[in-house]
XYZ file of C-alpha atoms in Angstrom:
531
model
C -8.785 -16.800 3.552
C -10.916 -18.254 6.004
C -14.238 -19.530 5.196
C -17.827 -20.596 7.505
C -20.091 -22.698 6.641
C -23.627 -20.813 7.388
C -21.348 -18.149 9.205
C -19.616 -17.113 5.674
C -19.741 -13.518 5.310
C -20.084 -11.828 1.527
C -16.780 -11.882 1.171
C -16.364 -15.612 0.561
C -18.361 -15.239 -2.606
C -17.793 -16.197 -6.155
C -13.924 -15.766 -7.812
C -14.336 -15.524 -11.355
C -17.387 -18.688 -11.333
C -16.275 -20.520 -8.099
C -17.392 -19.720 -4.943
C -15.252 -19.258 -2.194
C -17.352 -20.310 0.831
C -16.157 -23.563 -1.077
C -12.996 -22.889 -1.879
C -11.096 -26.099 -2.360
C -7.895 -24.663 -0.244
C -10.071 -24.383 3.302
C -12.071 -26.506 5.313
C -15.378 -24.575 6.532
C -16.318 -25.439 9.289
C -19.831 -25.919 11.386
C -20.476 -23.558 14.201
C -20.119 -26.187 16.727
C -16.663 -27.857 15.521
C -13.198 -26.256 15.892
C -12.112 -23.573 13.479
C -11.124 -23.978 10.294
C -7.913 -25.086 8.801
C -6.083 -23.519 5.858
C -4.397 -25.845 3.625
C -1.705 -26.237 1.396
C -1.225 -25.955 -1.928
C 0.462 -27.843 -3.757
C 0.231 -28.990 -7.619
C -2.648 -26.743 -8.357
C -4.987 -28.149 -5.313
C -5.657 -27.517 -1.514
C -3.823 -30.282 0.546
C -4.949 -30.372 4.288
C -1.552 -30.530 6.112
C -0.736 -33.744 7.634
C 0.769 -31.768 10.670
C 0.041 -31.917 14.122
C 1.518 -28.314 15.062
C -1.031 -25.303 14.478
C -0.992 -22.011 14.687
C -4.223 -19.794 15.477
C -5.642 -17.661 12.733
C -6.994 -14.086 14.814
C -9.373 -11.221 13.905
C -7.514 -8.227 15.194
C -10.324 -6.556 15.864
C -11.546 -9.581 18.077
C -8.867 -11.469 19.127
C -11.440 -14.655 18.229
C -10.017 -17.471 16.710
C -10.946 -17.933 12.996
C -8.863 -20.612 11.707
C -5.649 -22.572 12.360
C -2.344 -22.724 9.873
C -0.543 -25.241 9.408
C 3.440 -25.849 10.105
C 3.616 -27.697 6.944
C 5.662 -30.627 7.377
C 8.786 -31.466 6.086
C 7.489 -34.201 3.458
C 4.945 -31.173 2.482
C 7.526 -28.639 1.282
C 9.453 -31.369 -0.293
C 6.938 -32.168 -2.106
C 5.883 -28.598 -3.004
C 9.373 -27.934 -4.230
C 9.341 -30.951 -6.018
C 5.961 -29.953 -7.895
C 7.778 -26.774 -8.707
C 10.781 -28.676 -10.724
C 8.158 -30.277 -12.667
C 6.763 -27.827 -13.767
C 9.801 -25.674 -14.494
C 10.901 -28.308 -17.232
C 7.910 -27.769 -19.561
C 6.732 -23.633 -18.432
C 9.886 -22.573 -18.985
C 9.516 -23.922 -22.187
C 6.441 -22.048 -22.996
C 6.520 -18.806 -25.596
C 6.727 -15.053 -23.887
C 3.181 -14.871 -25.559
C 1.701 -17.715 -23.689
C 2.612 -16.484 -20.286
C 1.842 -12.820 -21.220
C -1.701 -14.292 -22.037
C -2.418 -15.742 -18.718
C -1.283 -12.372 -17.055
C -3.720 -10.234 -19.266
C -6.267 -13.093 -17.753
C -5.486 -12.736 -14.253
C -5.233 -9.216 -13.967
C -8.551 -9.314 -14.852
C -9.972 -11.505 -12.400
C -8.136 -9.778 -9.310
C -10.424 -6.641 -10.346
C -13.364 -8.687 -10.431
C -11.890 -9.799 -7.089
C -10.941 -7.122 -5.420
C -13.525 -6.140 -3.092
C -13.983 -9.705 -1.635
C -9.896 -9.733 -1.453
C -9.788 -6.600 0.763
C -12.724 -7.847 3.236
C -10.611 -10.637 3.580
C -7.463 -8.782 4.589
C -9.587 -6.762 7.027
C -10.675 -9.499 8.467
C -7.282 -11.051 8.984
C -5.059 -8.169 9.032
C -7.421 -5.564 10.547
C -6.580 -2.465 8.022
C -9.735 -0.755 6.990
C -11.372 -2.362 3.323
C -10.545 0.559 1.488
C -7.107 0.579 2.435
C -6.689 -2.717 2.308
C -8.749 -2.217 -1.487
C -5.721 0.315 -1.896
C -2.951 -1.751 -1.312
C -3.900 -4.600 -3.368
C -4.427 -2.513 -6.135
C -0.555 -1.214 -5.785
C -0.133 -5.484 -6.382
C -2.704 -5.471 -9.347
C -0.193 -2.731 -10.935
C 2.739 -5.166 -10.692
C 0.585 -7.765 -12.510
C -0.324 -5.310 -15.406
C 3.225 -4.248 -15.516
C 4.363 -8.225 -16.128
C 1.812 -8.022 -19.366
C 4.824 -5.604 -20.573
C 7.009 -8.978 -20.475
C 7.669 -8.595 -24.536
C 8.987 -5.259 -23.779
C 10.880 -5.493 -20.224
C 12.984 -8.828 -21.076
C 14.436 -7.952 -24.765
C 17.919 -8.903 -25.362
C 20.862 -7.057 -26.823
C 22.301 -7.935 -30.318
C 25.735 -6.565 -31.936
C 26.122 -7.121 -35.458
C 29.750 -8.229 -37.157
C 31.607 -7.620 -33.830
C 34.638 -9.214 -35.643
C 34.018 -11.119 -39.368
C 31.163 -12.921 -40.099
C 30.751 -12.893 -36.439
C 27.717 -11.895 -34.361
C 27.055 -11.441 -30.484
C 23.268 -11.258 -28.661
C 21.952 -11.703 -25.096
C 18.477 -12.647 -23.630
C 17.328 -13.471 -20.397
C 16.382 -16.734 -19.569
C 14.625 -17.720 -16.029
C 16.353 -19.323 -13.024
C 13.912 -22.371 -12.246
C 12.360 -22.905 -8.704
C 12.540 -19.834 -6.973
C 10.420 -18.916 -3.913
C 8.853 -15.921 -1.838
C 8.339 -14.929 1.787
C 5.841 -12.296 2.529
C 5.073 -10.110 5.789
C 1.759 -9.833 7.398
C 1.272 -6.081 6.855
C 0.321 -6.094 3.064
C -0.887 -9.793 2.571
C -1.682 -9.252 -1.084
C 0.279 -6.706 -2.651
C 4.072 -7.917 -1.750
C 2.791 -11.579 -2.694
C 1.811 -9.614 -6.510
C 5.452 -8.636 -6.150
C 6.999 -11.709 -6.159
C 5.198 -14.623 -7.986
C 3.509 -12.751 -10.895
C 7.166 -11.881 -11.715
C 8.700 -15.030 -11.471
C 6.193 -16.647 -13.350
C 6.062 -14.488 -16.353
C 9.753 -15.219 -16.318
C 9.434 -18.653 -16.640
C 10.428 -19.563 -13.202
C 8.296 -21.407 -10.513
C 7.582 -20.496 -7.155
C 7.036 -21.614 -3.767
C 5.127 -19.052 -1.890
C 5.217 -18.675 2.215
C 2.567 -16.427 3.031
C 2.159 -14.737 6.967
C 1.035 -17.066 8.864
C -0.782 -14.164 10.287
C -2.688 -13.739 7.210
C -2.518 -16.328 4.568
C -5.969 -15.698 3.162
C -5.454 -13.017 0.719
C -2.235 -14.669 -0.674
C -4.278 -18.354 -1.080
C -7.057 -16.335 -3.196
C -4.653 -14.901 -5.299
C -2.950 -18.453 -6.317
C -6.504 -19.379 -6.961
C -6.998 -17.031 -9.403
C -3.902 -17.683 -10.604
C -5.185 -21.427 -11.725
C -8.322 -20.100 -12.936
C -5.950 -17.136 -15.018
C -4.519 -20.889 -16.933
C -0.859 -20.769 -14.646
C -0.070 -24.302 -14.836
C -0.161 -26.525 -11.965
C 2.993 -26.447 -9.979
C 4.306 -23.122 -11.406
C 3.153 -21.599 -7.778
C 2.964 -23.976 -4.890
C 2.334 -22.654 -1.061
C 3.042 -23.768 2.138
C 2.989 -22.347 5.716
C 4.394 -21.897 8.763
C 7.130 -19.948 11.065
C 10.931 -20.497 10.774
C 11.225 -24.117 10.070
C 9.758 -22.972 6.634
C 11.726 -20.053 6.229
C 15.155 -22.477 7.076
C 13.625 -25.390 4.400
C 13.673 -22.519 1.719
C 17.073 -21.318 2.718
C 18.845 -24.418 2.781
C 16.953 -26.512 -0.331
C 19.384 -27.080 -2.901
C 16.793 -26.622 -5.572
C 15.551 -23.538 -5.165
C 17.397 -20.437 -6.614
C 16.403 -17.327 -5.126
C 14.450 -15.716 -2.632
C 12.580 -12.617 -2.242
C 11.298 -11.477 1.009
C 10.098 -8.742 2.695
C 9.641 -8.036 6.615
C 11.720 -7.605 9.612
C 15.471 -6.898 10.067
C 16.191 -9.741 12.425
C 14.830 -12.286 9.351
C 15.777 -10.836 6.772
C 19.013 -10.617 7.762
C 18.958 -14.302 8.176
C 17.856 -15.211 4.995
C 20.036 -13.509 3.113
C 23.095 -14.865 5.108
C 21.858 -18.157 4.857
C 20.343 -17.816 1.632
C 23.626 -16.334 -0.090
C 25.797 -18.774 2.349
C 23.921 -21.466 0.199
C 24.758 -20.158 -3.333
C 21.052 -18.312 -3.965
C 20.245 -15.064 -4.965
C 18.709 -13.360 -2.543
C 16.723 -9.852 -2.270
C 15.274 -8.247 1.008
C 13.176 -5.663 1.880
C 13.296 -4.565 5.573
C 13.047 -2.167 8.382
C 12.491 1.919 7.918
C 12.745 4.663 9.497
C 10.673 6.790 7.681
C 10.981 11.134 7.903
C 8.940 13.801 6.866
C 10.163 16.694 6.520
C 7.819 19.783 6.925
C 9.066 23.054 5.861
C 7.631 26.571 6.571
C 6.826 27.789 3.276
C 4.516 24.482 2.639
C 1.138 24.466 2.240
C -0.008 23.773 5.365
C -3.281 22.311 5.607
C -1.939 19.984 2.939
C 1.029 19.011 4.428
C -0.561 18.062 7.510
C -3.246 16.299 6.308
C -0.675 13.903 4.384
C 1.443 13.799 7.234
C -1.645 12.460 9.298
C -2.622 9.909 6.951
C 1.356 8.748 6.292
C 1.595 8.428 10.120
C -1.095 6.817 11.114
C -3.014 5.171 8.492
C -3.021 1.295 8.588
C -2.469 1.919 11.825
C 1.589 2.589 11.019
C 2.024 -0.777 9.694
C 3.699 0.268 6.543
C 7.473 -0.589 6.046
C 6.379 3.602 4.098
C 4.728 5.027 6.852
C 6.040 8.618 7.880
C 7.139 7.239 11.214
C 9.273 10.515 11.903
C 7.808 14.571 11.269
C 10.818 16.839 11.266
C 9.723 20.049 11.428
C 11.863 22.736 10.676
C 11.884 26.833 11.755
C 8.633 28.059 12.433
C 6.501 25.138 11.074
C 6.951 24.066 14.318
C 4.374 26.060 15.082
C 1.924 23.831 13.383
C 2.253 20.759 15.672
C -1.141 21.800 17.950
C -2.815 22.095 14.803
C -1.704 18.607 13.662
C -2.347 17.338 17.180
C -6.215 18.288 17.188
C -6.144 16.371 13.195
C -5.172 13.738 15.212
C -7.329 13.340 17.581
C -10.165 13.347 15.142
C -9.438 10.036 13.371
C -12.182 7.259 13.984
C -10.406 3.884 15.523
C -12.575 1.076 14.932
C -12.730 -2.646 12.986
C -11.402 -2.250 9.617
C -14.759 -3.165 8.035
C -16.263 -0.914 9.968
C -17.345 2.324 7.581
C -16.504 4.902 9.257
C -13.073 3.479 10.488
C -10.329 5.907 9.692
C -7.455 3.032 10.802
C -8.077 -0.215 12.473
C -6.089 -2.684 15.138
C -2.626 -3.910 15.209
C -2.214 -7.726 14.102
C -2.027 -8.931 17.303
C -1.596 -9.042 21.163
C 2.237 -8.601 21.040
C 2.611 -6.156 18.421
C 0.330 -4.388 20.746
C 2.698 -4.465 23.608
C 5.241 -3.960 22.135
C 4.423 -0.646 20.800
C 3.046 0.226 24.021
C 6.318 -0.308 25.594
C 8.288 1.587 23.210
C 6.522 4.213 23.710
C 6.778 4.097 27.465
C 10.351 3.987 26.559
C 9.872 7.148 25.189
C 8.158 8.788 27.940
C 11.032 7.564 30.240
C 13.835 9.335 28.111
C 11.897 12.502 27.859
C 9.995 12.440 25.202
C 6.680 15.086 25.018
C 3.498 12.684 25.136
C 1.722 15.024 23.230
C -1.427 12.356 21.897
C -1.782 9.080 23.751
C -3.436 6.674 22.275
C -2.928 3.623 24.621
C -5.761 3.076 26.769
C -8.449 3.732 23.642
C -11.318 1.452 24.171
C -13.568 0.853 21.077
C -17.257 -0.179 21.568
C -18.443 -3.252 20.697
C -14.516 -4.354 19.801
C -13.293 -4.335 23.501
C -10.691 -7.182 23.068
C -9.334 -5.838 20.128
C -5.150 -5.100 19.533
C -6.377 -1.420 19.241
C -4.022 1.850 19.579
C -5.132 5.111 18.461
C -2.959 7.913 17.464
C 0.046 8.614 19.687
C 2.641 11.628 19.271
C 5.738 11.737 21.242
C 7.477 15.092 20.714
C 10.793 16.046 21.245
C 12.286 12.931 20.296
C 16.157 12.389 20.196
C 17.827 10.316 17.849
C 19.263 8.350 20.822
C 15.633 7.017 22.043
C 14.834 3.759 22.018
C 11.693 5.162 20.273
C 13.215 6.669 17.682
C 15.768 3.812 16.969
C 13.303 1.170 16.412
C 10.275 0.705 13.996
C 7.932 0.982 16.107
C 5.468 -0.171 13.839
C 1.913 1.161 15.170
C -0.099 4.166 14.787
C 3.247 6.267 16.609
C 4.526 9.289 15.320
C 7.872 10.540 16.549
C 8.405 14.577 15.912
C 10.856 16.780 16.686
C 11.969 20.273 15.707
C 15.003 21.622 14.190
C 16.136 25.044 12.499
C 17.488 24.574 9.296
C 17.072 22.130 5.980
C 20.539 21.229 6.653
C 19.831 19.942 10.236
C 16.717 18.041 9.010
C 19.063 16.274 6.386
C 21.679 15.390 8.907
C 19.093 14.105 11.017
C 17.894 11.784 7.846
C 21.438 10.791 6.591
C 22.583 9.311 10.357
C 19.728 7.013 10.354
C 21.272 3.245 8.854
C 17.458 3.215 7.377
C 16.975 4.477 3.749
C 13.702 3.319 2.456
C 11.943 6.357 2.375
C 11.397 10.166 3.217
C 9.260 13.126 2.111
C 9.761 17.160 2.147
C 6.608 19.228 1.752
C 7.510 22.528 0.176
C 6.295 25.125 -1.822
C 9.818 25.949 -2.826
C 11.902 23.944 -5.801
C 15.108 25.050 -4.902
C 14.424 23.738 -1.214
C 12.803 20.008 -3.169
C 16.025 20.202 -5.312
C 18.855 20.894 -2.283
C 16.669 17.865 -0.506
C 16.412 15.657 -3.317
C 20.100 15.888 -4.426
C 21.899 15.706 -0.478
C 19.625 13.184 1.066
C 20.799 9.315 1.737
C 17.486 7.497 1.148
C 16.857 5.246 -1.728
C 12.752 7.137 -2.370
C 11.666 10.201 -1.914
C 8.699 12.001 -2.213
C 8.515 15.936 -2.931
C 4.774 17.055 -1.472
C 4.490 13.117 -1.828
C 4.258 11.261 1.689
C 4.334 7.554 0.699
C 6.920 7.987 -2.484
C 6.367 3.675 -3.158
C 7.415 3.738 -7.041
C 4.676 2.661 -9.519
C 5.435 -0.568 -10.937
C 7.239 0.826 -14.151
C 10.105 1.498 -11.787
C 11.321 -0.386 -9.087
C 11.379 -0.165 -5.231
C 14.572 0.989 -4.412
C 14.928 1.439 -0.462
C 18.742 1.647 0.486
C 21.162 1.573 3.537
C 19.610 -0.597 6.531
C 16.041 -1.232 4.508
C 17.671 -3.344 1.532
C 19.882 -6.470 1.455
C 20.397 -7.592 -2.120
C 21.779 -5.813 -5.115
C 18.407 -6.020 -7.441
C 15.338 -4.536 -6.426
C 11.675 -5.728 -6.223
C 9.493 -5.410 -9.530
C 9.855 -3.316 -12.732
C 12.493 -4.472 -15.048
C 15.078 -4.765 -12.010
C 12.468 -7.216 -10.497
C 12.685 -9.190 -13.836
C 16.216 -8.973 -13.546
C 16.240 -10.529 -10.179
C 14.126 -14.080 -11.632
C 16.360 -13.994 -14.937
C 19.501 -14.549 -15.964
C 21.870 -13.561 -18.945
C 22.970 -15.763 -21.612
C 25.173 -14.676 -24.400
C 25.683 -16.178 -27.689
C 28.502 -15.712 -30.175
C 28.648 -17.327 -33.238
C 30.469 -17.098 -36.691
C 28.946 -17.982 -40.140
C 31.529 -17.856 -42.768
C 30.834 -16.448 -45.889
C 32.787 -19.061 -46.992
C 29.977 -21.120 -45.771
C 30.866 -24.793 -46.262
C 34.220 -23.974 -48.199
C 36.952 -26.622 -45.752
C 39.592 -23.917 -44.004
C 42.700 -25.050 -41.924
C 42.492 -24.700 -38.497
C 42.859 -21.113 -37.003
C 44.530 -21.570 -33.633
C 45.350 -17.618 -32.883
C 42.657 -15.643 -31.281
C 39.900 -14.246 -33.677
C 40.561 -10.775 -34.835
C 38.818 -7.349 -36.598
C-alpha cells in the first residue's frame, strides 16, 4: 500500500489499533516531494531499500505515479532469507496449538480490514472495491481453513505391524520456503501461500507484484499484529533478479507461484533444476459452454460477469462462450447485456469493471484483438476506443466480443487477459468438448444446463482439472484444493486445502520395537524382522 501524508485517503486508516497513513513499511510523502517508496520487510519491520533501481507504482485508472518499488538488492534478500532461517529454528518448534492461535487472531483482523484492503487494491490494481472486497475474502477462507491445522496435518499410526513393533507418520515442515504472486489478485493468492506455510511451521519469503505490493504488505502487517513471529514472513521486491535469487538460493525449499506461462515455466525448471519443490499456477483458457435447454437469462448473465468482470483479469475468467445448437441464437441478446456494463475507476460506485493494470497490458490486448479482426473474426462489441470521463488517461477497455473465432487465431490461442470474450458456435455437446479437450489449458470450464444427463456426459468426458455445472467461476472453496491441469499447472501438489499443506510438509515415519521382554539381554538378531 501506498500512503500520503495530508493526501491519505480513508483507506490508509487504522489496522487493528495502528494507523496506516503511518504504517511503518512506507514512506508518505509531502505533496511537493517525489512519491513514495515502499519498503522492505524484513525481521518483522519496514526497511527502506538501499537500492538505486525503482520501479513506478501506477493508478490504472490514472496512469499517475503513486509510489516507487524497490529492486531489492542483493544484500536485502540475503538478509531476508537469512531472517527466515532464524526463525525457522525456534517456530518450527512451536506446538500446532500455538500457531493455530495466531491464525484464529489474524483471520480476525483481515475482516476488520477488509474494506480498507480492497480500496487499496483498487487503487493499485484498478478492479472495482467490491470485487476486489470479493477476492480477498476467497484469501480470508484459506486463512480460516489453516485454523483446521489439528485436523488437516494428522498422521497415520499402525499398531503391532510385526511383534512388539509399531509404525506412525506425521508431517513435519520444510523450513524457508517462499512465494511469488501475480498482480491480478494482490491479496488472495498471497493468503494462499504464506498463511499455509506458516501454520506448517515453515517460513516464508514473500515477492509480491511489483505492480501492486500494497495489499500483500498490509496483510504481513497484520500478520505481526496476529503474534507471527518476526522473520517467519519476510518480503522483498522487484522483477526477475528476485524471482532468479529465490530460484537459485540454496536455503530455500520450495516455491509457490502463480502468473504467466513464460515465468512460471522458468521457475519451475530452475526451481526443480536446483533440488526445490516447486508448484505453479499459470495460463487458461477458460470455456463456457452454453447449452439450449439452459436457463437463459441466467446463463447469460453469469456468462457476462465471468467474461468481463475484473476486466478479464482472472487466470478463471470465461475467456471462451461455446455455444451450442440453437443457443446460438442468444448471442444479440448477450451482446446488448454487454453493452450495458458501466466502465469506470474501480472505486467509482457505479463501476461495473475497471482498467487494465497498465499501458502495455492495454496494448497488448488491443492488438490481439486486431489479430482477431485480421483472421476473420466477427467484431461483434468493440470496446477499444472507450473514453471514460474524468479518467481520460486511464488503461481502460470496455467489453469486446469477437465471434466466430477459430481455434487457430492468435486470439483464441493466447490469454488475452482483458475484458475479451471469444465465442463461437458449434452443433453438438460432443463438438463443444472436442473443442475444450484440444486446448493444452485445463484450469477451468463451465456448462449451463438444465439437463443432468447433459452436466453428467460433460463432467465425466471433459479434460479440465475444475468445472462448474450452472457455476461460471468453479475456484474450489478452501476445503478442497485448486486443481487446474494440462498447460495451467506445473507441479504435482496443488495450492491450499490439505494438498496445499502437503506441498509445505513433509513425511516422516517412525518404527520402533519395545520388547515385552523389556530390559531382559537377547542375542543379537541379524535376519530380517518377521510376523
Amino acid at each position: 500500500m501506498i500512503g500520503f501524508s495530508s493526501r491519505c485517503n480513508s483507506l490508509f486508516h487504522s489496522v487493528g489499533a495502528r494507523n496506516l497513513a503511518t504504517s511503518t513499511w512506507i514512506r508518505c510523502a509531502s505533496s511537493s516531494s517525489k512519491p513514495p517508496t515502499v519498503k522492505n520487510w524484513i525481521d518483522g519491520r519496514a526497511v527502506e531499500s538501499k537500492t538505486k533501481d525503482w520501479i513506478e507504482l501506477t493508478n490504472p485508472a490514472t496512469n499517475e505515479v503513486i509510489g516507487l518499488v524497490p529492486k531489492s538488492t542483493q544484500e536485502e534478500m540475503n538478509e531476508a532469507v537469512e531472517s527466515c532461517k532464524k526463525a525457522f529454528r525456534t517456530w518450527s518448534k512451536t506446538t500446532i496449538l500455538q500457531r493455530q492461535q495466531i491464525m484464529f487472531r489474524y483471520q480476525d483482523l483481515i475482516k476488520k480490514n477488509m474494506r480498507r484492503i480492497a480500496e487499496n487494491i483498487s487503487k493499485e490494481q484498478g478492479k472495482t472495491v467490491a470485487d476486489a472486497e470479493g477476492s480477498t475474502l476467497r484469501g480470508l477462507q484459506v486463512v480460516e481453513s489453516c485454523c483446521s491445522v489439528t485436523f488437516l496435518q494428522t498422521g497415520d499410526t499402525m499398531h503391532s505391524v510385526a511383534k512388539d513393533m509399531d509404525i506412525h507418520s506425521y508431517r513435519v515442515p520444510l523450513g524457508v520456503t517462499a512465494g511469488i504472486a501475480p498482480f491480478n489478485f494482490p491479496a488472495m493468492i498471497p493468503l494462499w501461500m504464506f498463511p499455509v506455510a506458516a501454520v506448517c511451521g515453515n517460513t516464508m519469503l514473500m515477492k509480491p507484484s511489483e505492480q501492486d505490493p500494497g495489499a500483500c504488505m498490509m496483510l504481513v502487517e497484520l500478520a505481526k499484529e496476529a503474534g507471527l513471529p518476526d522473520g517467519v514472513v519476510n518480503c522483498i521486491h522487484g522483477q526477475n533478479d528476485a524471482v532468479t535469487f529465490i530460484c537459485d538460493h540454496p536455503d530455500i525449499r520450495a516455491i509457490s507461484f502463480v502468473g504467466s506461462d513464460t515465468a512460471g515455466n522458468y521457475i519451475y525448471e530452475r526451481g526443480s533444476k536446483n533440488g526445490k519443490r516447486v508448484q505453479c499456477n499459470m495460463g487458461a483458457k477458460n470455456h463456457g459452454v452454453i447449452m439450449p435447454d439452459a436457463n437463459k437469462d441466467q446463463a447469460l448473465n453469469q456468462l457476462l460477469g465471468a467474461a468481463f468482470g475484473a476486466a478479464g483479469q482472472r487466470c478463471m475468467a470465461l475467456s471462451t462462450a461455446i455455444f451450442v445448437g440453437k443457443a446460438r441464437e442468444w448471442i444479440p441478446d448477450f451482446v446488448e447485456k454487454a453493452k450495458k456494463l458501466r466502465v469506470s475507476a474501480g472505486h467509482e460506485p457505479t463501476a461495473d469493471l475497471g482498467p487494465v493494470i497498465s499501458k502495455k497490458a492495454k496494448e497488448r490486448v488491443l492488438d490481439l484483438v486486431e489479430s482477431g479482426v485480421n483472421e476473420g473474426a466477427k467484431l461483434l462489441l468493440d470496446g477499444r476506443n472507450i473514453k471514460v470521463p474524468g479518467y481520460e488517461n486511464g488503461n481502460f477497455v470496455g467489453p469486446t466480443i469477437l465471434h466466430e473465432v477459430t481455434p487457430n487465431m492468435q486470439c483464441y490461442k493466447e490469454e488475452i487477459f482483458g475484458p475479451v470474450l471469444v465465442s463461437m458456435a458449434v452443433d453438438t455437446l460432443d463438438d463443444a468438448i472436442k473443442v475444450i479437450n484440444d486446448n493444452p489449458y485445463g484450469n477451468g470450464t463451465a456448462i449451463f444446463t438444465t439437463n443432468g444427463a447433459t452436466a453428467r456426459k460433460f463432467t465425466q468426458e471433459i479434460d479440465v482439472g475444475q468445472i462448474g455445472v450452472n457455476v461460471p467461476i468453479p475456484v474450489p472453496l478452501p476445503m478442497f484444493s485448486f486443481t487446474g491441469s494440462r498447460g495451467s499447472f506445473r507441479g504435482d501438489t496443488n495450492f491450499y486445502g490439505r494438498n496445499g499443506m502437503n506441498f509445505y510438509t513433509q513425511l516422516k515415519t517412525v518404527t520402533s520395537q519395545w520388547r515385552q521382554e523389556d530390559a531382559t539381554p537377547m542375542d543379537a538378531q541379524m535376519s530380517m524382522p518377521t510376523m
